[in-house]
Structure formats: structure tokens, C-alpha cells
CSV table of C-alpha atoms in Angstrom, one decimal:
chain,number,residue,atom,x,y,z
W,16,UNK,CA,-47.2,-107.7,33.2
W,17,UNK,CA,-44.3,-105.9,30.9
W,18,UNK,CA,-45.7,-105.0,27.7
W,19,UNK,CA,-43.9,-106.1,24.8
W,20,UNK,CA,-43.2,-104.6,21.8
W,21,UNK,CA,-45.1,-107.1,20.0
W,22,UNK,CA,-47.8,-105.9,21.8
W,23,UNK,CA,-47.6,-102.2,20.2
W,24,UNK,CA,-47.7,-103.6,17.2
W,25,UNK,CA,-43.7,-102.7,16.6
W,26,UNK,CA,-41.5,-104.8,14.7
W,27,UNK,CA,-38.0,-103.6,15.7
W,28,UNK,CA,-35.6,-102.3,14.7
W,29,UNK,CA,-37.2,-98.5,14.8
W,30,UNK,CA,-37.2,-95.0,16.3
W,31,UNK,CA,-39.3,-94.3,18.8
W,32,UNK,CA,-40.6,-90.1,18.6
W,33,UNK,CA,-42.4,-88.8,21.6
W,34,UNK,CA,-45.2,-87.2,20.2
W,35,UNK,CA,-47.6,-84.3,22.3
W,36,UNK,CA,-50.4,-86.0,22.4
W,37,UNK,CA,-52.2,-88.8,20.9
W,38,UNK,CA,-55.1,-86.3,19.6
W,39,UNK,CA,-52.2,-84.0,18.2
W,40,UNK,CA,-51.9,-87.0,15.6
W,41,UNK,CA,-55.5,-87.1,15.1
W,42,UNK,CA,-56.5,-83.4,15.0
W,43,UNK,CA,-59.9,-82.7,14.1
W,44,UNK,CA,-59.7,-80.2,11.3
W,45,UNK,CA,-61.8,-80.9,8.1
W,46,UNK,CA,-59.0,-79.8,5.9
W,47,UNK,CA,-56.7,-82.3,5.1
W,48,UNK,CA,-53.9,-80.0,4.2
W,49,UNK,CA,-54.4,-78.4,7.3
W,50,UNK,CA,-54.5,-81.4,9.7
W,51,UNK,CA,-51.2,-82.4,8.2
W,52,UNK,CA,-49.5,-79.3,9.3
W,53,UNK,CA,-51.3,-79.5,12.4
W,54,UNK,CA,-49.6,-82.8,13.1
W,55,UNK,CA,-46.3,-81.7,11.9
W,56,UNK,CA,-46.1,-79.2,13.8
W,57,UNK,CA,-46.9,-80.9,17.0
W,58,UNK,CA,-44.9,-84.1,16.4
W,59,UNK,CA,-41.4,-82.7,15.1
W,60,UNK,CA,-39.2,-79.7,16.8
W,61,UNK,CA,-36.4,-78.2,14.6
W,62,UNK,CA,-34.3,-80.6,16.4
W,63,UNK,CA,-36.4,-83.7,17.6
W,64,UNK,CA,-35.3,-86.4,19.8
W,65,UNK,CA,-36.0,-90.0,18.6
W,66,UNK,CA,-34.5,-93.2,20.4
W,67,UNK,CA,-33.4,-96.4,18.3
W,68,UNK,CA,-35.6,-99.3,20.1
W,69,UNK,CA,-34.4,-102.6,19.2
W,70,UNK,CA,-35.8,-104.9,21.7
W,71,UNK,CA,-37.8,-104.3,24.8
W,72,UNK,CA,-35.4,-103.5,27.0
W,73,UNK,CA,-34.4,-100.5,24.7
W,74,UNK,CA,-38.3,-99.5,25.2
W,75,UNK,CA,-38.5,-100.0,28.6
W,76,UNK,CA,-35.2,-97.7,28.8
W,77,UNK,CA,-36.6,-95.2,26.3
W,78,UNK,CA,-39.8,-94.9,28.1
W,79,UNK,CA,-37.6,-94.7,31.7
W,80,UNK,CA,-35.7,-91.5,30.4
W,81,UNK,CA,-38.5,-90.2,28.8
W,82,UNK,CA,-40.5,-90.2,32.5
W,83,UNK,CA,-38.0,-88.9,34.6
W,84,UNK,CA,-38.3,-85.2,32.6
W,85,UNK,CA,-42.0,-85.2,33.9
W,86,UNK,CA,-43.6,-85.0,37.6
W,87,UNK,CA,-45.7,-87.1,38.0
W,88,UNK,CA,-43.6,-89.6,36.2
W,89,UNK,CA,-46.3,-92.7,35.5
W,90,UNK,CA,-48.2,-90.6,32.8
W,91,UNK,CA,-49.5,-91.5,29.5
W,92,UNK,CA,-46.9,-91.3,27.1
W,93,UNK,CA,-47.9,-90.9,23.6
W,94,UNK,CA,-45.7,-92.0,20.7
W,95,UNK,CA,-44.9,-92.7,16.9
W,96,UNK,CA,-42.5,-94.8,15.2
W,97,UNK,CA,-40.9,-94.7,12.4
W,98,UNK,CA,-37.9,-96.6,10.3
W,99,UNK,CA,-34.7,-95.4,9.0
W,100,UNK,CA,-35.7,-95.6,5.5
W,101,UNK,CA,-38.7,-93.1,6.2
W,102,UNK,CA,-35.9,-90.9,7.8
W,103,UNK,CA,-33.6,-91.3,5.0
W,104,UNK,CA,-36.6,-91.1,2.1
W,105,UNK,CA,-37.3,-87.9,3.3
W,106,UNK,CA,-33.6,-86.9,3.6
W,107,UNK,CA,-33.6,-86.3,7.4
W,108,UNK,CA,-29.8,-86.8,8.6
W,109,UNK,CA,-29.6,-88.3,12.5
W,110,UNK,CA,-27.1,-87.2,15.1
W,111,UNK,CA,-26.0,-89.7,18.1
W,112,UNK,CA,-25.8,-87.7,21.3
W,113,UNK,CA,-25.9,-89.2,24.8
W,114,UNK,CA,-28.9,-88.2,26.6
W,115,UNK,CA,-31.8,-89.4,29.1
W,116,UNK,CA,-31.3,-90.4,32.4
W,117,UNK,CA,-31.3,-94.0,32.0
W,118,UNK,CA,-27.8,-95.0,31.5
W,119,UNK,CA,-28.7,-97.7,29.3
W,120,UNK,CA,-30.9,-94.9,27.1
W,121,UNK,CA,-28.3,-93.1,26.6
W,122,UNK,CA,-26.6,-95.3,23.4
W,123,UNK,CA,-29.9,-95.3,21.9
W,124,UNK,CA,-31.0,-91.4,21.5
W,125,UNK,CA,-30.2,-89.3,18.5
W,126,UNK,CA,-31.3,-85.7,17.0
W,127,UNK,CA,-33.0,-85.3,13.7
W,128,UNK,CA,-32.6,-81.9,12.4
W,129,UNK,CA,-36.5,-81.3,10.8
W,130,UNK,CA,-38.0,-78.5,8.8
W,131,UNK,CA,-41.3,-77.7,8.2
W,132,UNK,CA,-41.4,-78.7,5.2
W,133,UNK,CA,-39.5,-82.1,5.8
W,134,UNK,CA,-42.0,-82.8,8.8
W,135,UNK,CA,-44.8,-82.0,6.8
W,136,UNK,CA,-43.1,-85.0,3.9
W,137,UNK,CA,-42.6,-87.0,6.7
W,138,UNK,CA,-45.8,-86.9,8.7
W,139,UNK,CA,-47.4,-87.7,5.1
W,140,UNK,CA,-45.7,-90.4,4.6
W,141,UNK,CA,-46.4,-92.1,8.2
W,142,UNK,CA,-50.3,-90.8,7.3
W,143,UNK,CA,-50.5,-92.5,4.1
W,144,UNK,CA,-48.9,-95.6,5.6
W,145,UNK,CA,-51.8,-95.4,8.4
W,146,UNK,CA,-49.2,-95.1,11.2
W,147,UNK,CA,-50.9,-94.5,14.5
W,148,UNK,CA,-49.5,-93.3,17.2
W,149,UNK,CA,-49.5,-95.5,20.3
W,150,UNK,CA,-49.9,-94.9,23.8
W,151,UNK,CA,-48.0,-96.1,26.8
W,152,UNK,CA,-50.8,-95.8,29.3
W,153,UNK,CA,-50.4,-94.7,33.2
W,154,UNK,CA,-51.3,-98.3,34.7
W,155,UNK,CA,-51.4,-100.7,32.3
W,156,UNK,CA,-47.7,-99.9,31.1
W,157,UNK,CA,-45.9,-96.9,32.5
W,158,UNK,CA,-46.3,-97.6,35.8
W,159,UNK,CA,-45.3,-101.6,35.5
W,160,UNK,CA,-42.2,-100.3,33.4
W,161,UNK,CA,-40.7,-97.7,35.8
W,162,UNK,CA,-41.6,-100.5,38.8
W,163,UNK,CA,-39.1,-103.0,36.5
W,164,UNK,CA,-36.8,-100.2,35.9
W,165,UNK,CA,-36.5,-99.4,39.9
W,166,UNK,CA,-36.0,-103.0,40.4
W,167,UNK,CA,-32.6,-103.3,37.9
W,168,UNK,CA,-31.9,-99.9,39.8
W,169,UNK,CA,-32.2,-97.4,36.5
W,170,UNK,CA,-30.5,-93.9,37.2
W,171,UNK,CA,-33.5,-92.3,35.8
W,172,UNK,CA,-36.0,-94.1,38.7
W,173,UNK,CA,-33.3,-93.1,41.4
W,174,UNK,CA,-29.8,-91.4,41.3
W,175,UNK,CA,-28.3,-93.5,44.1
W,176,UNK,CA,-24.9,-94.7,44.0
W,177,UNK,CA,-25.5,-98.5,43.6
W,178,UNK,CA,-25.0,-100.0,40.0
W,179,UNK,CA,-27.8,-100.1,37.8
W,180,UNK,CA,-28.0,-103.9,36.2
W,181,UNK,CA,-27.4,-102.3,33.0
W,182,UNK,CA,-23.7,-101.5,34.3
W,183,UNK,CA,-23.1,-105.2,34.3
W,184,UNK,CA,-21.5,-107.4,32.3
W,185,UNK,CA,-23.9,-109.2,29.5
W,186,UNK,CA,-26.8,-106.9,30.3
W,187,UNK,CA,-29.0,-107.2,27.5
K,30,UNK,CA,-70.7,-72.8,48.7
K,31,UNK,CA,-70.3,-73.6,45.0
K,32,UNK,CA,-67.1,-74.4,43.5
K,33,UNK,CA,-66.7,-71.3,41.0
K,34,UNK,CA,-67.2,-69.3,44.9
K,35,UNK,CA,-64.7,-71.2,46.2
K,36,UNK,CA,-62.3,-70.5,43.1
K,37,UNK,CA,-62.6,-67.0,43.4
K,38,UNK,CA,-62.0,-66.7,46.7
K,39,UNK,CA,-58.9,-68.4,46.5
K,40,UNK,CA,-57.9,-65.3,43.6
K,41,UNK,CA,-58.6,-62.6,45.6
K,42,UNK,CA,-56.0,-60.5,46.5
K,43,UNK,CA,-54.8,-57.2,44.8
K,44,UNK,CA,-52.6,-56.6,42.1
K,45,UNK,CA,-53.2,-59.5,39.1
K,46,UNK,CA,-55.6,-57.0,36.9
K,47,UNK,CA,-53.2,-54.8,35.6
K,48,UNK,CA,-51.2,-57.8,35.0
K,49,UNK,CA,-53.9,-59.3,33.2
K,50,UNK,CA,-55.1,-55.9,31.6
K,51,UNK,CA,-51.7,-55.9,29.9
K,52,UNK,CA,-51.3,-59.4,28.9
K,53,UNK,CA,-55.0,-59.7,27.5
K,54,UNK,CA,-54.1,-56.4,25.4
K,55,UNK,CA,-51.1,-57.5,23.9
K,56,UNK,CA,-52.7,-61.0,23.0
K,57,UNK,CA,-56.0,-58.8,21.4
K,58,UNK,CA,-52.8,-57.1,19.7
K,59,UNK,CA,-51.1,-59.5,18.2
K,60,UNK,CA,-53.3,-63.0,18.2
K,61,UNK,CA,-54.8,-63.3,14.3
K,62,UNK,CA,-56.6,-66.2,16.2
K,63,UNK,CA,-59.3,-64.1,18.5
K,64,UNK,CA,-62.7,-64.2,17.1
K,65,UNK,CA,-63.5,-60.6,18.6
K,66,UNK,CA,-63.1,-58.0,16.5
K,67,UNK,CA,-61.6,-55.5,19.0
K,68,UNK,CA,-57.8,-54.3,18.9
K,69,UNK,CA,-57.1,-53.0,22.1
K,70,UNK,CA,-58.3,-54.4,25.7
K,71,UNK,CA,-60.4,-51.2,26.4
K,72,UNK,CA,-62.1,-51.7,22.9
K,73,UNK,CA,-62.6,-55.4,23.7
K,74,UNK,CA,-64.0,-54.6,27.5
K,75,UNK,CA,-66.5,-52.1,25.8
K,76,UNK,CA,-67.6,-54.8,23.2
K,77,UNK,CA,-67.4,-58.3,25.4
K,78,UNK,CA,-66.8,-57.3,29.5
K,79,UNK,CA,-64.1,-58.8,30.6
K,80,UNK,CA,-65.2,-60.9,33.7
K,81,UNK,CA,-64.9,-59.0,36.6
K,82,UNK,CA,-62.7,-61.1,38.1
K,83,UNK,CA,-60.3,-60.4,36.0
K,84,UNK,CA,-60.1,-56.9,36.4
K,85,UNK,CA,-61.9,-55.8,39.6
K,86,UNK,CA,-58.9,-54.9,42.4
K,87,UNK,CA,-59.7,-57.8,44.4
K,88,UNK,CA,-58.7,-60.4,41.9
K,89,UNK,CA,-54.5,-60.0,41.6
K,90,UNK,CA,-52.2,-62.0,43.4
K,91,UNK,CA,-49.4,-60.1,45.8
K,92,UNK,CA,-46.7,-62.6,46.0
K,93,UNK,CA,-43.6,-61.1,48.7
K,94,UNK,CA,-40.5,-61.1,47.5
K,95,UNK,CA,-39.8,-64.8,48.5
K,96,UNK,CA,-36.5,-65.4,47.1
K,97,UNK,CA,-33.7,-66.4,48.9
K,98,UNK,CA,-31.0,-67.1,46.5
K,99,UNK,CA,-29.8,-64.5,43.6
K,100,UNK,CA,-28.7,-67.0,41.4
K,101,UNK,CA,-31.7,-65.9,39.0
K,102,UNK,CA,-31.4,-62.5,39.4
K,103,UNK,CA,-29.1,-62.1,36.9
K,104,UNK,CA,-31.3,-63.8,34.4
K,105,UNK,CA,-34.6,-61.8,35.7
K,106,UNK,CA,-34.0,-58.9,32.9
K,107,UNK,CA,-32.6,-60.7,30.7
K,108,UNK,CA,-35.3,-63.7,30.0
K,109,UNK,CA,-35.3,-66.6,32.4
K,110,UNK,CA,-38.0,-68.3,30.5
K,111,UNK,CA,-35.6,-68.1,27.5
K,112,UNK,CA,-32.9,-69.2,29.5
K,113,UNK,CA,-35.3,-72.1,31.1
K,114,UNK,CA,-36.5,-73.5,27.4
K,115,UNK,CA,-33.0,-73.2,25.9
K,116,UNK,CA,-31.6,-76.1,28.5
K,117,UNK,CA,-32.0,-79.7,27.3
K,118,UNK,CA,-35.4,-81.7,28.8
K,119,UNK,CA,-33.2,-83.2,30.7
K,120,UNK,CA,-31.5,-80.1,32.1
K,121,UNK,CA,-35.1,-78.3,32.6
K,122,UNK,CA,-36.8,-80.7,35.1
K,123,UNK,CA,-33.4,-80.1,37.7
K,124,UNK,CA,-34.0,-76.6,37.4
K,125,UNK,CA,-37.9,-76.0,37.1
K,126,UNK,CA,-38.9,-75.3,40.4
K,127,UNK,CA,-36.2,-72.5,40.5
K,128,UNK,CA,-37.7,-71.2,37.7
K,129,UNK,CA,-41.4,-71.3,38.7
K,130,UNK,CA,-40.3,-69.5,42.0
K,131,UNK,CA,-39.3,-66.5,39.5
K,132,UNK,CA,-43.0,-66.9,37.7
K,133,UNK,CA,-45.5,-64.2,39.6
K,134,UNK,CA,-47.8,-62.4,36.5
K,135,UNK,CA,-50.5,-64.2,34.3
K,136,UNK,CA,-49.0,-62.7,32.0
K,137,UNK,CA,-45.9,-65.1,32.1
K,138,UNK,CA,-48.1,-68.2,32.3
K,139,UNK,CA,-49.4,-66.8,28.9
K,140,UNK,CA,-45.9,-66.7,27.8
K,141,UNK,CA,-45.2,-70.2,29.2
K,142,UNK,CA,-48.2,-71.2,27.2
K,143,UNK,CA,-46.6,-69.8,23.9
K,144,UNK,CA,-43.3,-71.1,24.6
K,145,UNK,CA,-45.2,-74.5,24.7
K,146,UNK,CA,-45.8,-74.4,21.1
K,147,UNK,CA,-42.8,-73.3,19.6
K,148,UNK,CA,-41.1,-76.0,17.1
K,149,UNK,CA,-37.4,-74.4,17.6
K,150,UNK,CA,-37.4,-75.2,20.9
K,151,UNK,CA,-36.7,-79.1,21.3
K,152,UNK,CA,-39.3,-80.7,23.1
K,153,UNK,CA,-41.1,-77.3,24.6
K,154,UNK,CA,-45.1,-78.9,24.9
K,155,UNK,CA,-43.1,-80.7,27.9
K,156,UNK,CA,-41.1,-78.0,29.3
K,157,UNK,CA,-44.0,-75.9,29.7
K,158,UNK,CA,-46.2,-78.3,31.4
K,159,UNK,CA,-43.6,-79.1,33.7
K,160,UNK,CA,-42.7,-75.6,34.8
K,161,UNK,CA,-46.6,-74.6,35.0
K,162,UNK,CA,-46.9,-77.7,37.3
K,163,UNK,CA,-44.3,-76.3,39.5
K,164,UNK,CA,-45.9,-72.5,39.2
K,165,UNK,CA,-48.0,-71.1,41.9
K,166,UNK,CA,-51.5,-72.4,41.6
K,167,UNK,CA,-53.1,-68.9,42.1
K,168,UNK,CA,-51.8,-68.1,38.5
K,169,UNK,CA,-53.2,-70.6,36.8
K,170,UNK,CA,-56.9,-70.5,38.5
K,171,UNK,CA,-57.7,-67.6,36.7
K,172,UNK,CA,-56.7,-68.9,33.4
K,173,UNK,CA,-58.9,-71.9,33.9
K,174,UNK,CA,-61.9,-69.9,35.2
K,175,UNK,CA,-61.9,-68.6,31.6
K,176,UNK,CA,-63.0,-72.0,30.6
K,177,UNK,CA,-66.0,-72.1,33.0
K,178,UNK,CA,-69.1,-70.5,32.6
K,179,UNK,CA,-70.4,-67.7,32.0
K,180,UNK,CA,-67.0,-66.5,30.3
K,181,UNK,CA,-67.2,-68.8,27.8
K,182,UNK,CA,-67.0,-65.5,25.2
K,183,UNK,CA,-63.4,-65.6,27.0
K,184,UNK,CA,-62.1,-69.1,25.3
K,185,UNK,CA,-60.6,-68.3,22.5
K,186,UNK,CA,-58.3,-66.3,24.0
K,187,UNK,CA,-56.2,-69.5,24.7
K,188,UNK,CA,-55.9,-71.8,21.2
K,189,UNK,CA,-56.6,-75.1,21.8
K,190,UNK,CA,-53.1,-76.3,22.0
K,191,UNK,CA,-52.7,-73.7,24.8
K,192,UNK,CA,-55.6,-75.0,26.3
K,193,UNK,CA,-54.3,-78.4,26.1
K,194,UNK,CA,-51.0,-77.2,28.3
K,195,UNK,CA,-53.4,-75.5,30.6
K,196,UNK,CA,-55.7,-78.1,31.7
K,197,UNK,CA,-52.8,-80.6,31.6
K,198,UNK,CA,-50.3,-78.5,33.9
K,199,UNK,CA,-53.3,-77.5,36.7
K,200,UNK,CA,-53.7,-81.9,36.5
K,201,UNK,CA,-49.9,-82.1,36.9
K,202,UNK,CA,-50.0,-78.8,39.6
K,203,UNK,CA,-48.0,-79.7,43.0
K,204,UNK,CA,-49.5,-75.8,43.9
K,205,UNK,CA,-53.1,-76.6,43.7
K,206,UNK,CA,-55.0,-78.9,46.3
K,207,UNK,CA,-56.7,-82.0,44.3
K,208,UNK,CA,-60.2,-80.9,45.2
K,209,UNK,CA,-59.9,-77.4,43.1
K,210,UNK,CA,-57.9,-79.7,40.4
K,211,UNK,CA,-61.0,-81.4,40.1
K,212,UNK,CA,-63.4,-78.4,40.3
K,213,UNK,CA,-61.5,-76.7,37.7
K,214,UNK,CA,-61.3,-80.2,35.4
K,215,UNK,CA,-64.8,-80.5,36.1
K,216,UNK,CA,-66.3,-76.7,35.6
K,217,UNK,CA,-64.7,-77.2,31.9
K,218,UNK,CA,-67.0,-79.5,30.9
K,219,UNK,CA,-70.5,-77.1,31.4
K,220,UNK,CA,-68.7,-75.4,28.6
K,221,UNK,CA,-68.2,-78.8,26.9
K,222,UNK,CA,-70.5,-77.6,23.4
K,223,UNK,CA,-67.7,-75.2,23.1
K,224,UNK,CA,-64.5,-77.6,22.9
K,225,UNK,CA,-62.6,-79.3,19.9
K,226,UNK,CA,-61.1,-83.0,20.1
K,227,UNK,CA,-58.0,-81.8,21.2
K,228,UNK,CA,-59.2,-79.5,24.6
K,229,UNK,CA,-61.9,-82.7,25.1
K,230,UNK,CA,-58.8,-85.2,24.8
K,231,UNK,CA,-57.0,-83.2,27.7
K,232,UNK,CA,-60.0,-83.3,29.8
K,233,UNK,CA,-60.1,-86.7,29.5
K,234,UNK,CA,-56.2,-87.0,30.2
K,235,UNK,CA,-56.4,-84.7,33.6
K,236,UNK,CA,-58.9,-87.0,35.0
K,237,UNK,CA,-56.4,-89.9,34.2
K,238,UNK,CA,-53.5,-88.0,35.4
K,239,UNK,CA,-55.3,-87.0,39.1
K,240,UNK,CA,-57.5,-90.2,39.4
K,241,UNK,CA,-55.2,-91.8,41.9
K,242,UNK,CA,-54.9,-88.2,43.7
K,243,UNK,CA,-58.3,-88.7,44.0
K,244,UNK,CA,-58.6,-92.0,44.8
K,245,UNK,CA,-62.1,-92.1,44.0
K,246,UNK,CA,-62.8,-93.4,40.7
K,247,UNK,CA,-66.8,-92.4,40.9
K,248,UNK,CA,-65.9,-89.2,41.2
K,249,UNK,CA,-64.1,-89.7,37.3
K,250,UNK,CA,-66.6,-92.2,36.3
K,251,UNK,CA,-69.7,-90.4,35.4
K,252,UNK,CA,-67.3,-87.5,33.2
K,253,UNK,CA,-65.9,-90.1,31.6
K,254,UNK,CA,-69.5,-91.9,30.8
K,255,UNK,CA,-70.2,-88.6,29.8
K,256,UNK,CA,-67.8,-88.5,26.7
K,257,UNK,CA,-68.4,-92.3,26.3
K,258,UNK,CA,-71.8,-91.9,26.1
K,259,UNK,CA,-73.0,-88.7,24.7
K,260,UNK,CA,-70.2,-87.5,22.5
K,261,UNK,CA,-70.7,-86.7,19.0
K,262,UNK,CA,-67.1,-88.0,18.4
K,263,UNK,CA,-66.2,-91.4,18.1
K,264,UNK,CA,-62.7,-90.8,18.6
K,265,UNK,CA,-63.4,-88.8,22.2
K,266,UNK,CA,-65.8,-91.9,23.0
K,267,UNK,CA,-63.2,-94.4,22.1
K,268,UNK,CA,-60.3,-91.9,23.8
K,269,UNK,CA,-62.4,-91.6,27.5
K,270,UNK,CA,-63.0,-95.7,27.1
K,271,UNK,CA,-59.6,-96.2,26.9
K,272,UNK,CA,-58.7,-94.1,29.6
K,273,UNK,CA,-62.1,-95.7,31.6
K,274,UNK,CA,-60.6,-99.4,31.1
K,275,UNK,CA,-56.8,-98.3,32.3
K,276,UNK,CA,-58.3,-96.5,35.2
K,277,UNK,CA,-60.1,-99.3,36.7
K,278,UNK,CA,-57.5,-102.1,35.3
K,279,UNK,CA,-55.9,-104.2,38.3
K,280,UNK,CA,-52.5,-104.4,37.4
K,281,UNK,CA,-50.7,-108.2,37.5
């Protein structure tokens, strides 16, 4: 069964950042301070990718793109969101640019441009808010996604020439 | 024969000890991180013995000039890791088996391992897995035999976030066969009193990532009942249920 978002605990609209690893958000170090730089560090690049998920379909397509840069594809994938106000109470500017292999993912990615410093702000905030980070897992929700995501024929499942549904008038 | 025997046979060939000689000295050199006290590799043999099969002539790995195009020549002086981890994520997986063709030292799978960690490149933890993945398996065996027993004195010469990279690329190898995947998953965990959360975690995530390889899910079963069970960490015992539960979960 397709997970819904609901189901993550996510009320949309919000970003979606692919994180390392779920125990990169929990790192075991005894120093507070510390662990907070820890999980900066291993959550936000310079220039991070996040994707704007606004209903499940934008998930599904998210998670589609975000597969096809890995082999094997139906892996764990291990996430965080977060809302435009955290972005903007932290002063983190966002950049549209068209990327991910799933044609429908494309709309939805953007760059945030993320210092140290402003990761460190930001991955406070999400910490003091108790934001977890969330796991797609192998079998109980990658694989059932990219199996939907073949079916509409996404360009990130298969590059064949056919139309993905997503091409098609009043896709949702 | 035993599966750390079978390992090292499958290292033995000449050549991979001066690699390793040089790469191990220049991480003594500039790693703030080692917990041995030496600065150079000869001072650190003296003090800790490198395992032999790290050093002895029959551990090194000859590969023949294998390629067949030149397209990467150009790059070959220049950096063509560099060149690999400044492409988009989406760029690197269309070009990452080129690449891995060009990887023959341990001492580029170290490098892979630091580029892995870098926050100015854009999404590296995931480049570098998937480029080791696609990198010959005989360059990564060693690495992992430094997780096994008796070199545990040899562990912290990988951080734990490289450690995490490690395991998870030799899960994701398409260069290893599944039965050393799961020999060199499993000899990790006779060294288990020596691992953090995070090294445990990726363990835990290589079993999930080969289990269908396997296709035998008592092979996974009692590691994972291991963490459940015996782990001093409620996180890891919650982490290897979860991954437990989606493992044996029949999907709809």
C-alpha cells in the first residue's frame, strides 16, 4: 500500500532534505554542542538540495528522483522536513533549479545556499522543535513507490520514449 | 576454511602495500583523529604492527591496464575524483562506473572516503557510496578487514562517518560476491564492543540493503536479534527492530 504523507507524520506544504543517515540525526556524542555540529554537518552541504512536497504525489516523485542517483535504487532513504518559515527565520534564501529524473520532480527541487553557521541555527531549531527525521524504508515504502512510479511510466524508473502520466493533461 | 582465510586469499596479489604504506602515512600525517601517538607509518609499524596483510608483498592488487577508452585520460593527472564530485548527483551516477574503472590504489578509496564527508560538495555521502559500489571489490576488502579482528588497534584509522561509507558501499558493491558481503558485514560485529551508534547503525543498514541478495533472512536474523537483544543502546535496539519488522514485512 502507498504510504501517505499523513502517515510520516507531514502536514504539507514542506521541504523535504535528504539527510545521510537517520543515526547522523541522532549521533551519539555526550556533548550537546557537539552533536549539533555533528548533525549539521551531515544534514546540510554548502548548497543543499530540498524538494517542495505538497501532496503525495510530489513525495512519491521526490523519493523517485532521489532513487534513481543510487544502485540499488529500493534503499532506505532517510529524511527531514522542514517549513519555509524555518528557512526564512534563519535567513536561508532558496533557488528553483530543475533537477531529478522524474519529470514531474523537476518543478519541485530548489538549492539552499547554507553555512555552517546557519546549519548549525537551523538544525537547532528543527532539534528544539523535536523534528525527527523519518525513514522511507526498503519494503514497506521505497519499493511500493518506485513499483507505482514504473506503472505511470516515471523517467527516473525507465528512460524509454513513451510518456510518463505526468506529461498528461490534469496530472495531479 | 574460515572466512577471514577466504578474505585474504582473495587480496593476494603484489603491489597494494606500498600503496597502502603511503596512504596509511599520510593519514598518520595529517589525521588529528588517530588515537596512536606515532607520526610517520614506520614509527606507527614499530609501535602498533601494521597487519601483515597489509604490508607483506603478497597482499597488493595488480590491475592491467584495462582501459579501452581515453576519454579519462585527460583528467587522470589532473583529479578525476575532483572532476567526478563536482558533477551534479544526477550527472555522477551516468558516469560512475567510468570513474571506478580509473580507481586502482587504496589509497584512492581513502580519498573517496574523505570526499564523502565534505560539506562543499552537494550531496558527496552519496556520490561516494555510489562510486565505491562500482569500484573493484579487491580495494575495498582490505579496508574492511581493518574492522575484523585481530586489527582492531587498526579502527580508528577510518572515522566513523568513513566507516559508515565503507560498510554501506561493500553492501551496495556490484564487485564483491554476496557471500564475502556477508562475511565482511558479519566479521564487523566480533569487534562489535569497539563501535559507536553510527558504524552499529550501518551494520544494521548493510544487512537491510543485501537481505534480498541473500535471500535468506536467517542468515540476518540472529545479527539483528543480536543488537535487539543485547545492545546497550536503546536506539540501536529500536534501529535493528525496525529494520527486523521491514525485512520480514509482506508487502500488500
Amino acid at each position: 500500500m502507498l504510504p501517505t504523507l499523513e502517515s510520516f507524520g507531514i502536514s504539507p506544504p514542506v521541504y523535504i532534505r535528504k539527510i545521510r543517515s537517520k543515526s547522523s540525526w541522532n549521533p551519539d556524542e555526550s556533548d550537546p554542542k557537539e552533536a549539533l555540529i555533528k548533525i549539521a554537518e551531515a544534514s546540510f552541504d554548502e548548497v543543499s538540495s530540498i524538494w517542495l512536497v505538497n501532496s503525495e504525489q510530489n513525495f512519491y516523485s521526490v523519493i523517485a528522483s532521489l532513487s534513481s542517483r543510487r544502485n540499488p535504487r529500493d534503499q532506505n532513504i532517510d529524511f527531514i522536513w522542514l517549513t519555509e518559515n524555518e528557512l526564512d527565520s534563519v535567513g536561508i534564501p532558496k533557488y528553483q533549479t530543475m533537477e531529478g529524473e522524474c519529470l514531474f520532480s523537476q518543478n519541485l527541487h530548489y538549492n539552499i545556499e547554507v553555512t555552517k553557521d546557519l546549519a548549525i541555527q537551523l538544525c537547532n531549531i528543527l532539534k528544539q522543535k523535536n523534528r525527527q527525521s523519518l525513514r522511507c524504508k526498503k519494503k514497506q515504502h521505497t519499493q511500493v513507490i518506485l513499483a507505482y512510479q514504473e506503472k505511470i511510466g516515471c523517467k527516473a524508473i525507465s528512460n524509454n520514449q513513451e510518456l510518463c502520466e505526468c506529461e498528461l493533461p490534469n496530472f495531479v | 576454511m574460515s572466512n577471514d582465510l577466504l578474505l585474504r586469499e582473495e587480496i593476494s596479489s603484489p603491489q597494494i602495500s606500498q600503496e597502502l604504506e603511503r596512504t596509511t602515512n599520510r593519514i598518520t600525517k595529517s589525521s588529528s583523529r588517530l588515537h596512536y601517538n606515532a607520526r610517520t607509518f614506520q614509527e606507527y609499524r614499530k609501535v602498533s604492527k601494521i597487519p601483515e596483510f597489509l604490508l607483506s608483498e603478497q597482499l597488493s592488487i595488480h590491475i592491467n591496464s584495462k582501459r579501452d577508452f581515453t576519454f579519462f585520460d585527460n583528467f587522470r593527472q589532473e583529479n578525476v575524483l575532483e572532476w567526478y564530485f563536482e558533477k551534479s548527483p544526477d550527472e555522477r551516477i551516468k558516469v560512475c562506473q567510468d570513474v571506478a574503472d580509473y580507481i586502482e590504489t587504496v589509497e584512492e578509496i581513502f580519498e573517496i572516503l574523505q570526499w564523502g564527508n565534505k560539506t562543499n560538495i552537494r550531496d558527496g555521502y552519496d556520490g561516494a557510496i555510489t562510486l565505491l559500489a562500482e569500484c573493484d571489490g579487491r580495494l575495498l576488502i582490505p579496508l574492511m578487514l581493518l574492522g575484523h579482528p585481530p586489527y582492531n588497534q587498526h579502527i580508528n584509522l577510518l572515522s566513523t562517518e568513513q566507516w559508515e561509507i565503507l560498510i554501506k558501499s561493500v553492501a551496495c558493491s556490484h564487485k564483491i560476491t554476496i557471500i564475502k558481503k556477508y562475511s565482511l558485514i558479519l566479521g564487523l560485529m566480533n569487534n562489535y564492543q569497539f563501535w559507536r551508534r553510527l558504524v552499529k547503525s550501518a551494520i544494521i543498514d548493510a544487512l537491510w540493503i543485501i537481505e534480498d541478495e541473500l535471500d535468506d533472512i536467517e542468515l540476518i536474523r540472529p545479527i539483528l536479534e543480536r543488537f535487539i537483544f543485547q545492545d546497550a543502546d536503546l536506539y540501536i535496539r529500536k534501529y535493528a527492530r525496525e529494520a527486523l519488522d521491514d525485512i520480514v514485512s509482506i508487502i500488500n
